[in-house]
mmCIF file of C-alpha atoms in Angstrom:
data_model
loop_
_atom_site.group_PDB
_atom_site.id
_atom_site.type_symbol
_atom_site.label_atom_id
_atom_site.label_comp_id
_atom_site.label_asym_id
_atom_site.label_seq_id
_atom_site.Cartn_x
_atom_site.Cartn_y
_atom_site.Cartn_z
ATOM 1 C CA MET A 7 -5.794 -11.520 -34.581
ATOM 2 C CA SER A 8 -3.587 -10.950 -37.599
ATOM 3 C CA GLU A 9 0.120 -11.619 -37.454
ATOM 4 C CA PRO A 10 1.233 -8.011 -38.187
ATOM 5 C CA ILE A 11 -0.786 -6.511 -35.339
ATOM 6 C CA THR A 12 0.526 -9.241 -33.039
ATOM 7 C CA ARG A 13 4.103 -8.173 -33.751
ATOM 8 C CA VAL A 14 3.162 -4.519 -33.254
ATOM 9 C CA LEU A 15 1.661 -5.259 -29.851
ATOM 10 C CA VAL A 16 4.734 -7.191 -28.747
ATOM 11 C CA ARG A 17 7.090 -4.404 -29.845
ATOM 12 C CA ALA A 18 4.881 -1.739 -28.247
ATOM 13 C CA ALA A 19 4.895 -3.651 -24.959
ATOM 14 C CA GLU A 20 8.701 -3.862 -25.138
ATOM 15 C CA PHE A 21 9.018 -0.139 -25.806
ATOM 16 C CA THR A 22 6.755 0.709 -22.872
ATOM 17 C CA ALA A 23 8.546 -1.689 -20.530
ATOM 18 C CA SER A 24 11.939 -0.204 -21.471
ATOM 19 C CA GLY A 25 10.790 3.345 -20.712
ATOM 20 C CA ASN A 26 10.104 4.463 -24.294
ATOM 21 C CA PRO A 27 6.332 5.037 -24.350
ATOM 22 C CA ARG A 28 6.566 7.614 -27.125
ATOM 23 C CA GLN A 29 7.956 5.000 -29.517
ATOM 24 C CA ALA A 30 5.137 2.660 -28.506
ATOM 25 C CA ILE A 31 2.590 5.381 -29.281
ATOM 26 C CA ASP A 32 4.140 6.090 -32.688
ATOM 27 C CA LEU A 33 4.012 2.372 -33.451
ATOM 28 C CA LEU A 34 0.441 1.777 -32.298
ATOM 29 C CA ARG A 35 -1.326 4.707 -33.942
ATOM 30 C CA PRO A 36 -0.850 3.610 -37.568
ATOM 31 C CA ALA A 37 -1.644 0.019 -36.581
ATOM 32 C CA LEU A 38 -4.927 1.163 -35.054
ATOM 33 C CA ALA A 39 -5.748 3.167 -38.160
ATOM 34 C CA LEU A 40 -5.773 -0.182 -39.973
ATOM 35 C CA ASN A 41 -7.326 -2.132 -37.076
ATOM 36 C CA PRO A 42 -9.704 0.300 -35.291
ATOM 37 C CA THR A 43 -11.673 -2.488 -33.575
ATOM 38 C CA HIS A 44 -8.666 -4.103 -31.895
ATOM 39 C CA ALA A 45 -9.371 -3.738 -28.157
ATOM 40 C CA GLU A 46 -5.950 -4.877 -26.939
ATOM 41 C CA ALA A 47 -4.197 -2.360 -29.174
ATOM 42 C CA TRP A 48 -6.315 0.441 -27.701
ATOM 43 C CA CYS A 49 -5.380 -0.729 -24.197
ATOM 44 C CA ARG A 50 -1.711 -0.792 -25.166
ATOM 45 C CA LEU A 51 -2.051 2.746 -26.497
ATOM 46 C CA ALA A 52 -3.770 3.927 -23.301
ATOM 47 C CA ALA A 53 -0.993 2.371 -21.193
ATOM 48 C CA ALA A 54 1.684 4.038 -23.322
ATOM 49 C CA HIS A 55 0.015 7.439 -22.992
ATOM 50 C CA LEU A 56 -0.164 6.981 -19.218
ATOM 51 C CA ASP A 57 3.535 6.167 -19.078
ATOM 52 C CA ALA A 58 4.194 9.266 -21.180
ATOM 53 C CA GLY A 59 2.266 11.415 -18.692
ATOM 54 C CA GLU A 60 -0.662 12.036 -21.047
ATOM 55 C CA PRO A 61 -3.877 11.108 -19.181
ATOM 56 C CA ASP A 62 -6.272 12.801 -21.644
ATOM 57 C CA PRO A 63 -5.405 10.669 -24.708
ATOM 58 C CA ALA A 64 -4.995 7.681 -22.379
ATOM 59 C CA LEU A 65 -8.598 8.067 -21.231
ATOM 60 C CA THR A 66 -9.776 8.416 -24.833
ATOM 61 C CA ALA A 67 -7.992 5.199 -25.823
ATOM 62 C CA ALA A 68 -9.333 3.347 -22.761
ATOM 63 C CA LYS A 69 -12.882 4.418 -23.609
ATOM 64 C CA ARG A 70 -12.441 3.095 -27.141
ATOM 65 C CA ALA A 71 -11.366 -0.253 -25.677
ATOM 66 C CA LEU A 72 -14.388 -0.325 -23.379
ATOM 67 C CA VAL A 73 -16.860 -0.415 -26.270
ATOM 68 C CA LEU A 74 -15.038 -3.271 -27.980
ATOM 69 C CA ASP A 75 -14.968 -6.977 -27.305
ATOM 70 C CA GLY A 76 -11.794 -7.287 -25.294
ATOM 71 C CA ASP A 77 -10.405 -7.390 -21.746
ATOM 72 C CA GLN A 78 -12.894 -5.057 -20.039
ATOM 73 C CA ALA A 79 -11.149 -5.274 -16.680
ATOM 74 C CA TRP A 80 -7.900 -4.020 -18.224
ATOM 75 C CA ALA A 81 -9.697 -1.170 -19.997
ATOM 76 C CA GLN A 82 -11.430 -0.189 -16.742
ATOM 77 C CA ARG A 83 -8.084 -0.180 -14.913
ATOM 78 C CA LEU A 84 -6.595 2.125 -17.524
ATOM 79 C CA ALA A 85 -9.638 4.384 -17.405
ATOM 80 C CA ALA A 86 -9.402 4.544 -13.601
ATOM 81 C CA LEU A 87 -5.740 5.533 -13.688
ATOM 82 C CA SER A 88 -6.388 8.154 -16.369
ATOM 83 C CA LEU A 89 -9.295 9.647 -14.449
ATOM 84 C CA SER A 90 -7.221 9.736 -11.281
ATOM 85 C CA GLU A 91 -4.412 11.566 -13.090
ATOM 86 C CA LEU A 92 -6.989 14.080 -14.315
ATOM 87 C CA GLY A 93 -8.224 14.689 -10.765
ATOM 88 C CA ARG A 94 -11.604 13.038 -11.339
ATOM 89 C CA GLN A 95 -11.305 10.822 -8.284
ATOM 90 C CA SER A 96 -14.937 9.784 -7.812
ATOM 91 C CA GLU A 97 -15.117 8.575 -11.424
ATOM 92 C CA ALA A 98 -11.758 6.856 -11.019
ATOM 93 C CA VAL A 99 -13.048 4.897 -8.015
ATOM 94 C CA VAL A 100 -16.143 3.815 -9.957
ATOM 95 C CA ALA A 101 -14.000 2.552 -12.845
ATOM 96 C CA ALA A 102 -11.576 0.793 -10.495
ATOM 97 C CA ARG A 103 -14.396 -0.940 -8.604
ATOM 98 C CA GLU A 104 -15.838 -2.068 -11.915
ATOM 99 C CA SER A 105 -12.502 -3.599 -12.906
ATOM 100 C CA VAL A 106 -12.454 -5.514 -9.595
ATOM 101 C CA ARG A 107 -16.023 -6.657 -10.152
ATOM 102 C CA ARG A 108 -15.105 -8.047 -13.554
ATOM 103 C CA LYS A 109 -11.921 -9.777 -12.347
ATOM 104 C CA PRO A 110 -11.961 -10.066 -8.558
ATOM 105 C CA THR A 111 -8.977 -12.441 -8.512
ATOM 106 C CA ASP A 112 -6.730 -10.228 -10.655
ATOM 107 C CA TRP A 113 -4.267 -8.580 -8.295
ATOM 108 C CA ARG A 114 -3.676 -5.737 -10.746
ATOM 109 C CA CYS A 115 -7.314 -4.662 -10.429
ATOM 110 C CA GLN A 116 -6.962 -4.607 -6.642
ATOM 111 C CA VAL A 117 -3.775 -2.549 -6.937
ATOM 112 C CA VAL A 118 -5.416 0.092 -9.116
ATOM 113 C CA LEU A 119 -8.415 0.299 -6.785
ATOM 114 C CA SER A 120 -6.060 0.799 -3.844
ATOM 115 C CA GLU A 121 -4.188 3.551 -5.675
ATOM 116 C CA VAL A 122 -7.294 5.584 -6.478
ATOM 117 C CA LEU A 123 -8.775 5.044 -3.009
ATOM 118 C CA SER A 124 -5.570 6.398 -1.458
ATOM 119 C CA ALA A 125 -6.182 9.790 -3.033
ATOM 120 C CA ASP A 126 -9.109 10.445 -0.669
ATOM 121 C CA PRO A 127 -8.356 10.648 3.085
ATOM 122 C CA ALA A 128 -11.790 9.168 3.809
ATOM 123 C CA THR A 129 -10.995 5.907 1.973
ATOM 124 C CA ARG A 130 -7.323 5.416 2.833
ATOM 125 C CA THR A 131 -8.039 2.709 5.400
ATOM 126 C CA GLU A 132 -9.974 0.784 2.753
ATOM 127 C CA ALA A 133 -7.098 1.352 0.329
ATOM 128 C CA VAL A 134 -4.728 -0.448 2.720
ATOM 129 C CA GLU A 135 -7.078 -3.428 3.025
ATOM 130 C CA VAL A 136 -7.587 -3.637 -0.744
ATOM 131 C CA ALA A 137 -3.827 -3.593 -1.288
ATOM 132 C CA ARG A 138 -3.402 -6.241 1.414
ATOM 133 C CA HIS A 139 -5.809 -8.420 -0.568
ATOM 134 C CA ALA A 140 -3.679 -7.815 -3.668
ATOM 135 C CA THR A 141 -0.591 -9.094 -1.840
ATOM 136 C CA ALA A 142 -2.510 -12.243 -0.884
ATOM 137 C CA LEU A 143 -3.470 -12.780 -4.520
ATOM 138 C CA ALA A 144 0.077 -12.146 -5.761
ATOM 139 C CA PRO A 145 2.584 -12.934 -3.003
ATOM 140 C CA THR A 146 5.481 -12.897 -5.470
ATOM 141 C CA GLU A 147 4.710 -9.487 -7.007
ATOM 142 C CA ALA A 148 6.762 -6.644 -5.527
ATOM 143 C CA ARG A 149 4.388 -4.089 -7.033
ATOM 144 C CA ALA A 150 1.486 -5.297 -4.887
ATOM 145 C CA PHE A 151 3.518 -4.851 -1.708
ATOM 146 C CA GLN A 152 4.793 -1.455 -2.839
ATOM 147 C CA VAL A 153 1.247 -0.188 -3.386
ATOM 148 C CA MET A 154 0.218 -1.500 0.016
ATOM 149 C CA GLY A 155 3.160 0.332 1.558
ATOM 150 C CA ASP A 156 2.222 3.540 -0.242
ATOM 151 C CA ALA A 157 -1.418 3.241 0.892
ATOM 152 C CA ALA A 158 -0.395 2.558 4.490
ATOM 153 C CA LEU A 159 2.054 5.465 4.385
ATOM 154 C CA ARG A 160 -0.741 7.815 3.336
ATOM 155 C CA ALA A 161 -2.993 6.380 6.044
ATOM 156 C CA ARG A 162 -0.157 6.826 8.584
ATOM 157 C CA ASP A 163 -0.269 3.126 9.421
ATOM 158 C CA TRP A 164 3.462 2.869 10.028
ATOM 159 C CA GLY A 165 3.489 -0.812 11.002
ATOM 160 C CA ALA A 166 1.680 -1.970 7.855
ATOM 161 C CA ALA A 167 3.773 0.336 5.680
ATOM 162 C CA GLU A 168 7.058 -0.973 7.068
ATOM 163 C CA TRP A 169 5.975 -4.603 6.677
ATOM 164 C CA ALA A 170 4.840 -4.039 3.088
ATOM 165 C CA TYR A 171 7.975 -2.151 2.036
ATOM 166 C CA ARG A 172 10.259 -4.781 3.560
ATOM 167 C CA ALA A 173 8.355 -7.502 1.707
ATOM 168 C CA ALA A 174 8.630 -5.523 -1.535
ATOM 169 C CA LEU A 175 12.398 -5.155 -1.089
ATOM 170 C CA LYS A 176 12.799 -8.882 -0.546
ATOM 171 C CA LEU A 177 11.165 -9.438 -3.920
ATOM 172 C CA ASP A 178 12.951 -6.549 -5.644
ATOM 173 C CA PRO A 179 16.033 -5.309 -3.729
ATOM 174 C CA THR A 180 16.896 -2.825 -6.497
ATOM 175 C CA ASP A 181 13.837 -0.584 -6.054
ATOM 176 C CA GLN A 182 15.267 2.650 -4.651
ATOM 177 C CA ASP A 183 11.863 4.333 -4.284
ATOM 178 C CA VAL A 184 10.684 1.593 -1.946
ATOM 179 C CA ARG A 185 13.948 1.786 -0.015
ATOM 180 C CA ALA A 186 13.562 5.554 0.424
ATOM 181 C CA ASN A 187 9.952 5.167 1.575
ATOM 182 C CA LEU A 188 10.993 2.490 4.059
ATOM 183 C CA THR A 189 13.545 4.908 5.508
ATOM 184 C CA THR A 190 10.833 7.542 5.869
ATOM 185 C CA VAL A 191 8.473 5.115 7.598
ATOM 186 C CA THR A 192 11.173 3.866 9.960
ATOM 187 C CA ARG A 193 12.091 7.420 10.922
ATOM 188 C CA ARG A 194 8.461 8.380 11.561
ATOM 189 C CA ARG A 195 7.832 5.274 13.655
ATOM 190 C CA THR A 196 10.699 6.256 15.953
ATOM 191 C CA THR A 197 9.653 9.926 16.169
ATOM 192 C CA PRO A 198 7.768 10.511 19.448
ATOM 193 C CA HIS A 199 5.558 13.250 18.007
ATOM 194 C CA PRO A 200 5.406 13.066 14.212
ATOM 195 C CA THR A 201 4.137 16.092 12.333
ATOM 196 C CA PRO A 202 0.394 15.671 11.788
ATOM 197 C CA THR A 203 -0.955 15.663 8.274
ATOM 198 C CA PRO A 204 -2.779 18.759 6.950
ATOM 199 C CA ASP A 205 -5.994 16.732 6.937
ATOM 200 C CA THR A 206 -5.625 15.837 10.630
ATOM 201 C CA LEU A 207 -4.896 19.446 11.551
ATOM 202 C CA THR A 208 -7.897 20.668 9.570
ATOM 203 C CA ASN A 209 -10.182 18.154 11.288
ATOM 204 C CA ALA A 210 -8.882 19.115 14.749
ATOM 205 C CA GLN A 211 -9.100 22.867 14.210
ATOM 206 C CA PRO A 212 -12.891 23.232 14.765
ATOM 207 C CA LEU A 213 -12.582 21.371 18.087
ATOM 208 C CA ALA A 214 -9.847 23.735 19.244
ATOM 209 C CA TRP A 215 -11.750 26.883 18.262
ATOM 210 C CA GLN A 216 -14.907 25.561 19.896
ATOM 211 C CA ALA A 217 -13.050 25.013 23.165
ATOM 212 C CA LEU A 218 -11.422 28.461 22.977
ATOM 213 C CA THR A 219 -14.807 30.057 22.305
ATOM 214 C CA ARG A 220 -16.180 28.542 25.511
ATOM 215 C CA VAL A 221 -13.086 29.504 27.496
ATOM 216 C CA GLY A 222 -13.233 33.067 26.168
ATOM 217 C CA THR A 223 -16.917 33.415 26.968
ATOM 218 C CA LEU A 224 -16.361 32.124 30.495
ATOM 219 C CA LEU A 225 -13.357 34.396 31.158
ATOM 220 C CA VAL A 226 -14.872 37.569 29.701
ATOM 221 C CA ALA A 227 -18.210 37.125 31.473
ATOM 222 C CA GLY A 228 -16.721 35.833 34.740
ATOM 223 C CA GLU A 229 -14.046 38.525 35.040
ATOM 224 C CA LEU A 230 -16.555 41.259 34.236
ATOM 225 C CA LEU A 231 -18.758 39.906 37.014
ATOM 226 C CA LEU A 232 -15.759 39.942 39.370
ATOM 227 C CA LEU A 233 -15.074 43.571 38.511
ATOM 228 C CA LEU A 234 -18.652 44.646 39.073
ATOM 229 C CA SER A 235 -19.032 42.608 42.283
ATOM 230 C CA GLY A 236 -15.673 43.691 43.715
ATOM 231 C CA MET A 237 -16.196 47.438 43.510
ATOM 232 C CA PRO A 238 -15.107 49.389 45.397
ATOM 233 C CA SER A 239 -13.238 46.764 47.436
ATOM 234 C CA PRO A 240 -13.299 42.988 46.798
ATOM 235 C CA SER A 241 -14.279 40.638 49.608
ATOM 236 C CA PRO A 242 -12.497 37.312 50.335
ATOM 237 C CA LEU A 243 -15.610 35.537 49.097
ATOM 238 C CA LEU A 244 -14.776 36.689 45.546
ATOM 239 C CA GLY A 245 -11.546 34.741 45.805
ATOM 240 C CA TRP A 246 -13.566 31.526 45.933
ATOM 241 C CA PHE A 247 -15.542 32.572 42.877
ATOM 242 C CA SER A 248 -12.307 33.465 41.086
ATOM 243 C CA GLY A 249 -10.857 30.052 41.926
ATOM 244 C CA LEU A 250 -13.919 28.325 40.470
ATOM 245 C CA LEU A 251 -13.576 30.498 37.367
ATOM 246 C CA VAL A 252 -9.978 29.363 36.920
ATOM 247 C CA LEU A 253 -10.935 25.706 37.338
ATOM 248 C CA GLY A 254 -13.751 26.107 34.812
ATOM 249 C CA ALA A 255 -11.393 27.664 32.255
ATOM 250 C CA LEU A 256 -8.849 24.869 32.724
ATOM 251 C CA ALA A 257 -11.559 22.193 32.424
ATOM 252 C CA LEU A 258 -12.927 23.659 29.174
ATOM 253 C CA THR A 259 -9.409 23.901 27.744
ATOM 254 C CA CYS A 260 -8.598 20.265 28.536
ATOM 255 C CA GLN A 261 -11.972 18.818 27.567
ATOM 256 C CA PRO A 262 -11.111 18.159 23.852
ATOM 257 C CA LEU A 263 -7.958 16.319 24.944
ATOM 258 C CA LEU A 264 -9.864 13.970 27.246
ATOM 259 C CA PHE A 265 -12.681 12.844 24.977
ATOM 260 C CA THR A 266 -11.040 12.404 21.550
ATOM 261 C CA ARG A 267 -9.049 9.703 19.782
ATOM 262 C CA LYS A 268 -5.274 9.567 20.122
ATOM 263 C CA THR A 269 -4.601 10.932 16.617
ATOM 264 C CA THR A 270 -6.954 13.879 17.168
ATOM 265 C CA ARG A 271 -5.437 14.509 20.607
ATOM 266 C CA GLN A 272 -1.932 14.629 19.117
ATOM 267 C CA ALA A 273 -3.124 17.025 16.415
ATOM 268 C CA LEU A 274 -4.727 19.299 19.049
ATOM 269 C CA LEU A 275 -1.489 19.406 21.030
ATOM 270 C CA GLN A 276 0.535 20.355 17.952
ATOM 271 C CA LEU A 277 -2.073 22.645 16.394
ATOM 272 C CA PRO A 278 -0.727 25.891 17.971
ATOM 273 C CA ARG A 279 2.603 25.311 16.180
ATOM 274 C CA HIS A 280 0.845 25.300 12.805
ATOM 275 C CA ARG A 281 -1.954 27.863 13.370
ATOM 276 C CA PRO A 282 -0.479 31.208 14.594
ATOM 277 C CA LYS A 283 -3.877 32.863 15.138
ATOM 278 C CA LEU A 284 -5.030 29.991 17.313
ATOM 279 C CA ALA A 285 -1.730 30.057 19.212
ATOM 280 C CA THR A 286 -2.126 33.812 19.876
ATOM 281 C CA THR A 287 -5.657 33.318 21.186
ATOM 282 C CA LEU A 288 -4.535 30.478 23.433
ATOM 283 C CA ALA A 289 -1.666 32.609 24.776
ATOM 284 C CA LEU A 290 -4.017 35.514 25.570
ATOM 285 C CA PHE A 291 -6.439 33.287 27.446
ATOM 286 C CA ALA A 292 -3.541 31.659 29.301
ATOM 287 C CA ALA A 293 -2.202 35.081 30.327
ATOM 288 C CA SER A 294 -5.662 36.138 31.494
ATOM 289 C CA THR A 295 -6.007 32.942 33.531
ATOM 290 C CA LEU A 296 -2.556 33.374 35.107
ATOM 291 C CA LEU A 297 -3.422 36.917 36.176
ATOM 292 C CA LEU A 298 -6.631 35.589 37.664
ATOM 293 C CA ILE A 299 -4.718 32.899 39.573
ATOM 294 C CA GLY A 300 -2.337 35.536 40.946
ATOM 295 C CA TRP A 301 -5.225 37.784 41.977
ATOM 296 C CA THR A 302 -7.014 34.865 43.673
ATOM 297 C CA ILE A 303 -3.931 34.152 45.784
ATOM 298 C CA ALA A 304 -3.516 37.850 46.559
ATOM 299 C CA VAL A 305 -7.134 38.186 47.699
ATOM 300 C CA ALA A 306 -6.694 35.151 49.934
ATOM 301 C CA LEU A 307 -3.725 36.948 51.531
ATOM 302 C CA GLY A 308 -5.773 40.109 52.116
ATOM 303 C CA ALA A 309 -5.246 42.217 48.977
ATOM 304 C CA THR A 310 -8.026 44.620 47.984
ATOM 305 C CA THR A 311 -6.999 45.706 44.469
ATOM 306 C CA LEU A 312 -8.960 44.953 41.287
ATOM 307 C CA GLN A 313 -6.273 45.994 38.804
ATOM 308 C CA PRO A 314 -5.144 42.424 37.957
ATOM 309 C CA VAL A 315 -8.726 41.465 37.233
ATOM 310 C CA MET A 316 -9.119 44.497 34.968
ATOM 311 C CA PHE A 317 -5.965 43.609 33.045
ATOM 312 C CA ALA A 318 -7.098 39.971 32.840
ATOM 313 C CA TRP A 319 -10.481 41.054 31.479
ATOM 314 C CA PHE A 320 -8.926 43.238 28.753
ATOM 315 C CA ILE A 321 -6.614 40.403 27.727
ATOM 316 C CA ALA A 322 -9.494 37.904 27.612
ATOM 317 C CA LEU A 323 -11.504 40.439 25.605
ATOM 318 C CA ALA A 324 -8.678 40.652 23.038
ATOM 319 C CA GLY A 325 -8.613 36.873 22.744
ATOM 320 C CA GLY A 326 -12.377 36.796 22.355
ATOM 321 C CA ALA A 327 -12.163 39.351 19.551
ATOM 322 C CA ILE A 328 -9.791 37.080 17.627
ATOM 323 C CA VAL A 329 -12.193 34.174 18.063
ATOM 324 C CA VAL A 330 -15.162 36.181 16.807
ATOM 325 C CA LEU A 331 -13.465 38.098 13.991
ATOM 326 C CA GLY A 332 -10.785 35.817 12.659
ATOM 327 C CA GLY A 333 -10.849 32.321 14.038
ATOM 328 C CA HIS A 334 -13.919 30.313 14.859
ATOM 329 C CA HIS A 335 -16.206 32.086 12.367
ATOM 330 C CA LYS A 336 -13.919 31.393 9.398
ATOM 331 C CA THR A 337 -13.379 27.792 10.421
ATOM 332 C CA LEU A 338 -17.111 27.128 10.535
ATOM 333 C CA LYS A 339 -17.600 28.922 7.210
ATOM 334 C CA ARG A 340 -15.041 26.663 5.518
ATOM 335 C CA ARG A 341 -16.740 23.544 6.930
ATOM 336 C CA LYS A 342 -20.099 24.574 5.443
#
């Protein structure tokens, strides 16, 4: 390595560290024109472009470093971050895993892998574990604990997030971003029913529509049968059938809550607040069931009218129309 390029790299690193990536870029480009095979300089340029919010040229510089004889793990880390910024998450994960493979004991490689894994809800649990490994490799680096906190926050692992953020603040008490995130985590841990994430709501929605489809089918068919069987005057025996119909509707409604995980159960309970169409359908079926309960009691006391059952059937029919035309069908279509 020649002395001039050494001084350029040092100054570029200082510019980037002080928040002046554009000056680092302006310094590195002419140096690379004279030293196009200098791998470290290309990595420095990629890092500066990333700090400047320019992932496209950062990726180009990282790729140049990858074909040269230099620190391949560093170049892969920079490529992973650039790809992630560009929204190419699957490629970013591949590059990050390759950086870990090349330097498994480098905590910075683990940190980058955790960051790109956090972008996908399916790999957020792994992201927390990878970041936890980074903190074990670098117990004095606040950045490792911050990334673990961020990964745990995205995974809604409040305990791990709080622990990581507190550890990061012990190492760097001046980091206001970490302090703000810790406040958020602490507040959510003490909230009895935190707002579910969009991903959790989306995953719970098919279960809710499936249950409502079954409830609607049972109510529409069962109430129609009650109407036909009760003409011209219902017998007390129909009251027993009506009671069984009510119990069946309640059982089908509660079934998703009884046989799902806690997070899914919480999302199902809060889903009507976030999905108006689903809430309307649920309200219609509830009204139909309440009318049926009232009619069942009335029949047991000697009533002979079928009007409540007719109203209940029309209401259930309206709910069923929403399921068929605007709810369950669209949800299944999106999942395909």
